[in-house]
Coordinates of C-alpha atoms and ligand atoms in Angstrom, one line a residue:
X32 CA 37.7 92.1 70.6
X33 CA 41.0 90.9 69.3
X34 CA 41.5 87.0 68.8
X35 CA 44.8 86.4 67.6
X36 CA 46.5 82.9 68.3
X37 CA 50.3 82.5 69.1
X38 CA 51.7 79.7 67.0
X39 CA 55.3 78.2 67.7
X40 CA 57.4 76.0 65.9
X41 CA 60.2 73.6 67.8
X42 CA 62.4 70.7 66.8
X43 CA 65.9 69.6 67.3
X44 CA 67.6 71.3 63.7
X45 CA 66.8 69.1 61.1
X46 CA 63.7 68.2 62.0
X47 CA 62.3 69.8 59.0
X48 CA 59.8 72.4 61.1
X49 CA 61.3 75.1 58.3
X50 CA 59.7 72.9 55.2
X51 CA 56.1 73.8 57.1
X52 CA 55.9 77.3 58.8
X53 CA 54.9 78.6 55.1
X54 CA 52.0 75.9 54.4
X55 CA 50.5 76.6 57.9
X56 CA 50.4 80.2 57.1
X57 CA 48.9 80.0 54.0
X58 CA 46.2 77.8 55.8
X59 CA 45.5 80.3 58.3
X60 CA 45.6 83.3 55.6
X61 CA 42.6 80.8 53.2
X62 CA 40.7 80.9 56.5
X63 CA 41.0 84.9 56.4
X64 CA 43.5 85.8 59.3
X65 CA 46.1 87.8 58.9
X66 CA 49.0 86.4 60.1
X67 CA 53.0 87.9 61.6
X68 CA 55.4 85.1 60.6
X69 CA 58.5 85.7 62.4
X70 CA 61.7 83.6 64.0
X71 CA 63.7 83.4 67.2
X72 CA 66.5 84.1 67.9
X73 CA 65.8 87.1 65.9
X74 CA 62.3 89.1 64.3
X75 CA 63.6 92.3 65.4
X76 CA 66.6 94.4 64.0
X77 CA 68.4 93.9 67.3
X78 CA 66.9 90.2 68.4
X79 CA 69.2 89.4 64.1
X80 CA 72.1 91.1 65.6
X81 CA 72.3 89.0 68.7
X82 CA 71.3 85.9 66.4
X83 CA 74.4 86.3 64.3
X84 CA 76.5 86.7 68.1
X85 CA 74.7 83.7 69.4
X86 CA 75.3 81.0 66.5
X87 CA 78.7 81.8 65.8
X88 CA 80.4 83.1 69.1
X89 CA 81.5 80.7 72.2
X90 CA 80.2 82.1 75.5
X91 CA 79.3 81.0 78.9
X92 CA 76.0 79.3 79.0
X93 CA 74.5 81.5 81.0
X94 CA 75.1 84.2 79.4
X95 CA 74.0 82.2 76.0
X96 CA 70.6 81.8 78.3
X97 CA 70.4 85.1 79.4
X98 CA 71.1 86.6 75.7
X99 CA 68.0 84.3 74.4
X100 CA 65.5 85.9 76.7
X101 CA 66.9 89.5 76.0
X102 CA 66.3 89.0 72.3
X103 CA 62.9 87.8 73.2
X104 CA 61.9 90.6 75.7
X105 CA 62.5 92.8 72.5
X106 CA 60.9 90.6 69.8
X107 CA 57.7 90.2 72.6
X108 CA 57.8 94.2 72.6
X109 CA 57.8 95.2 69.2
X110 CA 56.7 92.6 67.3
X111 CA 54.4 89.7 69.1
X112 CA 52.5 91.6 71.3
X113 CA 51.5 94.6 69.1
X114 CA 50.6 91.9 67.1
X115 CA 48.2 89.9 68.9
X116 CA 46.7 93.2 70.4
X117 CA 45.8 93.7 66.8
X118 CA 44.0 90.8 66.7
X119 CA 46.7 89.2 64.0
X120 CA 48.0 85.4 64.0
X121 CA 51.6 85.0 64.8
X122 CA 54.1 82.2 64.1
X123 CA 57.3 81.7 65.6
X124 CA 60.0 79.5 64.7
X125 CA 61.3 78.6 68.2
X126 CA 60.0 80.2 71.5
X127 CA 60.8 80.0 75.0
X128 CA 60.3 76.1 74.9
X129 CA 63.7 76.2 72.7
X130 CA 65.5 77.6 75.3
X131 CA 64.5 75.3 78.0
X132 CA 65.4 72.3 75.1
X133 CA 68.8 73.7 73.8
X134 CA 69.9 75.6 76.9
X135 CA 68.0 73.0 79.6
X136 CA 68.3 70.1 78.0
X137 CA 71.2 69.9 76.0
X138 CA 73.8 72.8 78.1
X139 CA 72.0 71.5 81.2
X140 CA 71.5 74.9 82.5
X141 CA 69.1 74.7 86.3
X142 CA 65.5 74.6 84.7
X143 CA 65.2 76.9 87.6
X144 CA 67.5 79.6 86.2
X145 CA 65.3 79.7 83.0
X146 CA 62.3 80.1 84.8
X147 CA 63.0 82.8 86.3
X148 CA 64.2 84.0 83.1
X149 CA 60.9 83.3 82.1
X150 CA 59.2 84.9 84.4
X151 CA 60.8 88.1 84.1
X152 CA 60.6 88.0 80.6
X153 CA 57.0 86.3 79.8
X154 CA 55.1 85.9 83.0
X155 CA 51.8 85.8 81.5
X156 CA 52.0 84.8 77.8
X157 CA 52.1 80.9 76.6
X158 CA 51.7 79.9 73.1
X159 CA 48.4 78.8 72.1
X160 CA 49.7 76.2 70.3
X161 CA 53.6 74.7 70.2
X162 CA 54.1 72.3 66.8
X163 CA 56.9 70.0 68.2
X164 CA 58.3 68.5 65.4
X165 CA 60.0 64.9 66.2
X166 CA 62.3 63.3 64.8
X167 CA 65.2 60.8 65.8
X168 CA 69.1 61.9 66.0
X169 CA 69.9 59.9 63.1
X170 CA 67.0 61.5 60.6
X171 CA 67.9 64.8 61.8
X172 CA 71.9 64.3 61.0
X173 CA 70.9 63.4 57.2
X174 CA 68.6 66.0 56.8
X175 CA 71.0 69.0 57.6
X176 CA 72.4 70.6 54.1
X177 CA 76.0 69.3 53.9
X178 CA 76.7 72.2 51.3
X179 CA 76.3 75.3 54.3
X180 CA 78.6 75.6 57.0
X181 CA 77.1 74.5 60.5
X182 CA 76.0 77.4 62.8
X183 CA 77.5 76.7 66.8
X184 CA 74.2 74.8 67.7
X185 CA 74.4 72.6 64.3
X186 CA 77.8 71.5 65.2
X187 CA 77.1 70.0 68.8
X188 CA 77.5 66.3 69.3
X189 CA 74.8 63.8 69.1
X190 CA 74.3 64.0 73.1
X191 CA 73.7 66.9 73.0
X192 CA 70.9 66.3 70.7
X193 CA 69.4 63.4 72.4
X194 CA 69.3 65.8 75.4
X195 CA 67.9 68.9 73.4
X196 CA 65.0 66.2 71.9
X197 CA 64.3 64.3 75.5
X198 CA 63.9 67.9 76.8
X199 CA 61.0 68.5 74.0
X200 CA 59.3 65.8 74.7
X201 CA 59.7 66.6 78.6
X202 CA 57.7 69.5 78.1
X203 CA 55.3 68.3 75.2
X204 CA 54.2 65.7 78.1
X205 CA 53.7 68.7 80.6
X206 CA 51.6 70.9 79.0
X207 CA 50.1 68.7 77.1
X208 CA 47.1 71.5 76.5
X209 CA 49.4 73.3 74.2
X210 CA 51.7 71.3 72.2
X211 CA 50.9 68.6 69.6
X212 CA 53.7 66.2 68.5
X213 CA 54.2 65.8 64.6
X214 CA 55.9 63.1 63.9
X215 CA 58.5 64.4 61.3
X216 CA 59.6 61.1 60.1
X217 CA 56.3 60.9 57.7
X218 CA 56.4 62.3 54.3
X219 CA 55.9 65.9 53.7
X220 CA 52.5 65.5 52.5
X221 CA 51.6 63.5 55.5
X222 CA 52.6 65.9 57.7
X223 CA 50.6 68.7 56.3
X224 CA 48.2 66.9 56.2
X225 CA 48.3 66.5 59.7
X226 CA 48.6 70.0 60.0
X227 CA 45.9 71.2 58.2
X228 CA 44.0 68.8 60.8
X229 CA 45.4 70.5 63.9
X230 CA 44.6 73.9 62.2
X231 CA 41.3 73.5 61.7
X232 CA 40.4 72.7 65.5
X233 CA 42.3 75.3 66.3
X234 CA 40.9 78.0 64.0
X235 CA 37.2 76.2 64.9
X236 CA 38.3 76.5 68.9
Ligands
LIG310 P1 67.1 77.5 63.6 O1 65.9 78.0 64.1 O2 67.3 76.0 63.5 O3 67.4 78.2 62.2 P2 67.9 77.7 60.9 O4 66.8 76.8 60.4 O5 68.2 78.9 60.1 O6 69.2 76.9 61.2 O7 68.5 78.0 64.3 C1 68.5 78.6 65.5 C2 69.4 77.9 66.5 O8 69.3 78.5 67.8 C3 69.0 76.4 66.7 O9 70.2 75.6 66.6 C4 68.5 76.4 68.1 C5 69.1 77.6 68.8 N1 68.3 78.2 69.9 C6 68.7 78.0 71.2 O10 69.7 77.3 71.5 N2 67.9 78.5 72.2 C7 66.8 79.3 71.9 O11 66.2 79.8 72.8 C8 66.5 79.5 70.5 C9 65.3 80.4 70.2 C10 67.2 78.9 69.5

């Protein structure tokens, strides 16, 4: 019977959520699972393609929305789903919940409109767990490499980050079931350390 676990990472960019998607899947390969690390937009040859069209083109919102969920119907069909139907582990950095932060929160797109994006796309799959790394505005700011050139997202203002963050949190508070806050502003051994904490239940569970 297969028992893979769908992992997701989230965070306003420069929370840091990057720095830890490798530790956590070392810690679930030590406890013998085999594990699909992979990254929205993107993990499939066309989900990159649109990735490259979504952080450097201007478009309307809604289509931004809608070309987020049809990267993700393909990355859900050829890479997530086989996946877990394998029984493997997989990791995301950024699901569905980035959409509803970015494109919800921070655009102000109807939460309406992506939930029925949603449901077209995803009706019956939820991660099993969603990392929220949080951290504030300011940390964020300083921790984004000043040497690369900003992608569209990385160049918004800092409203539009408050909004992306507040829209996190939003939905960290509603389903609480699956998302565990990490406070990012702790050092990175102290947030592995809570990691390897939240892990382990969730490898024991
Ligand atoms: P990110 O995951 O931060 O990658 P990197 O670490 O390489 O910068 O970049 C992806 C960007 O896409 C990020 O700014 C958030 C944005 N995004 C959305 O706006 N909506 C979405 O649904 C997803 C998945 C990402």
């Amino acid at each position: 019977m297969a028992s893979g676990k769908f992992i997701t990472f989230e965070g306003i960019d420069g929370a840091g959520k990057s720095t830890h998607i490798g530790f956590v899947a070392d810690l679930l390969c030590k406890h013998g699972l085999k594990v699909v690390t992979t990254r929205e937009p993107g993990g499939t040859e066309l989900g990159e393609t649109l990735r490259e069209v979504l952080l450097h083109q201007k478009m309307h919102l809604e289509t931004e929305a809608m070309l987020m969920f049809a990267a993700r119907r393909e990355h859900l069909a050829q890479v997530i789903e086989p996946a877990l139907a394998r029984g493997d582990w997989v990791i995301s950095d950024r699901f569905t919940d980035a959409t509803f932060a970015y494109q919800g929160g921070g655009r102000k797109l109807p939460l309406a409109k992506l939930e029925a994006l949603e449901q077209w796309v995803h009706p019956h799959l939820q991660p099993d767990l969603t990392l929220l790394f949080d951290v504030p505005l300011e940390v964020a700011r300083t921790r984004l490499d000043a040497t690369r050139t900003l992608d569209k997202f990385e160049q918004e203002k800092a409203d539009f980050f408050a909004a992306t963050r507040a829209e996190y949190l939003r939905r960290a508070a509603q389903f609480p079931e699956r998302f565990q806050v990490v406070d990012a502003t702790k050092t990175i051994a102290e947030v592995r350390q809570a990691l390897a904490h939240i892990v382990s239940s969730l490898c024991a569970g």
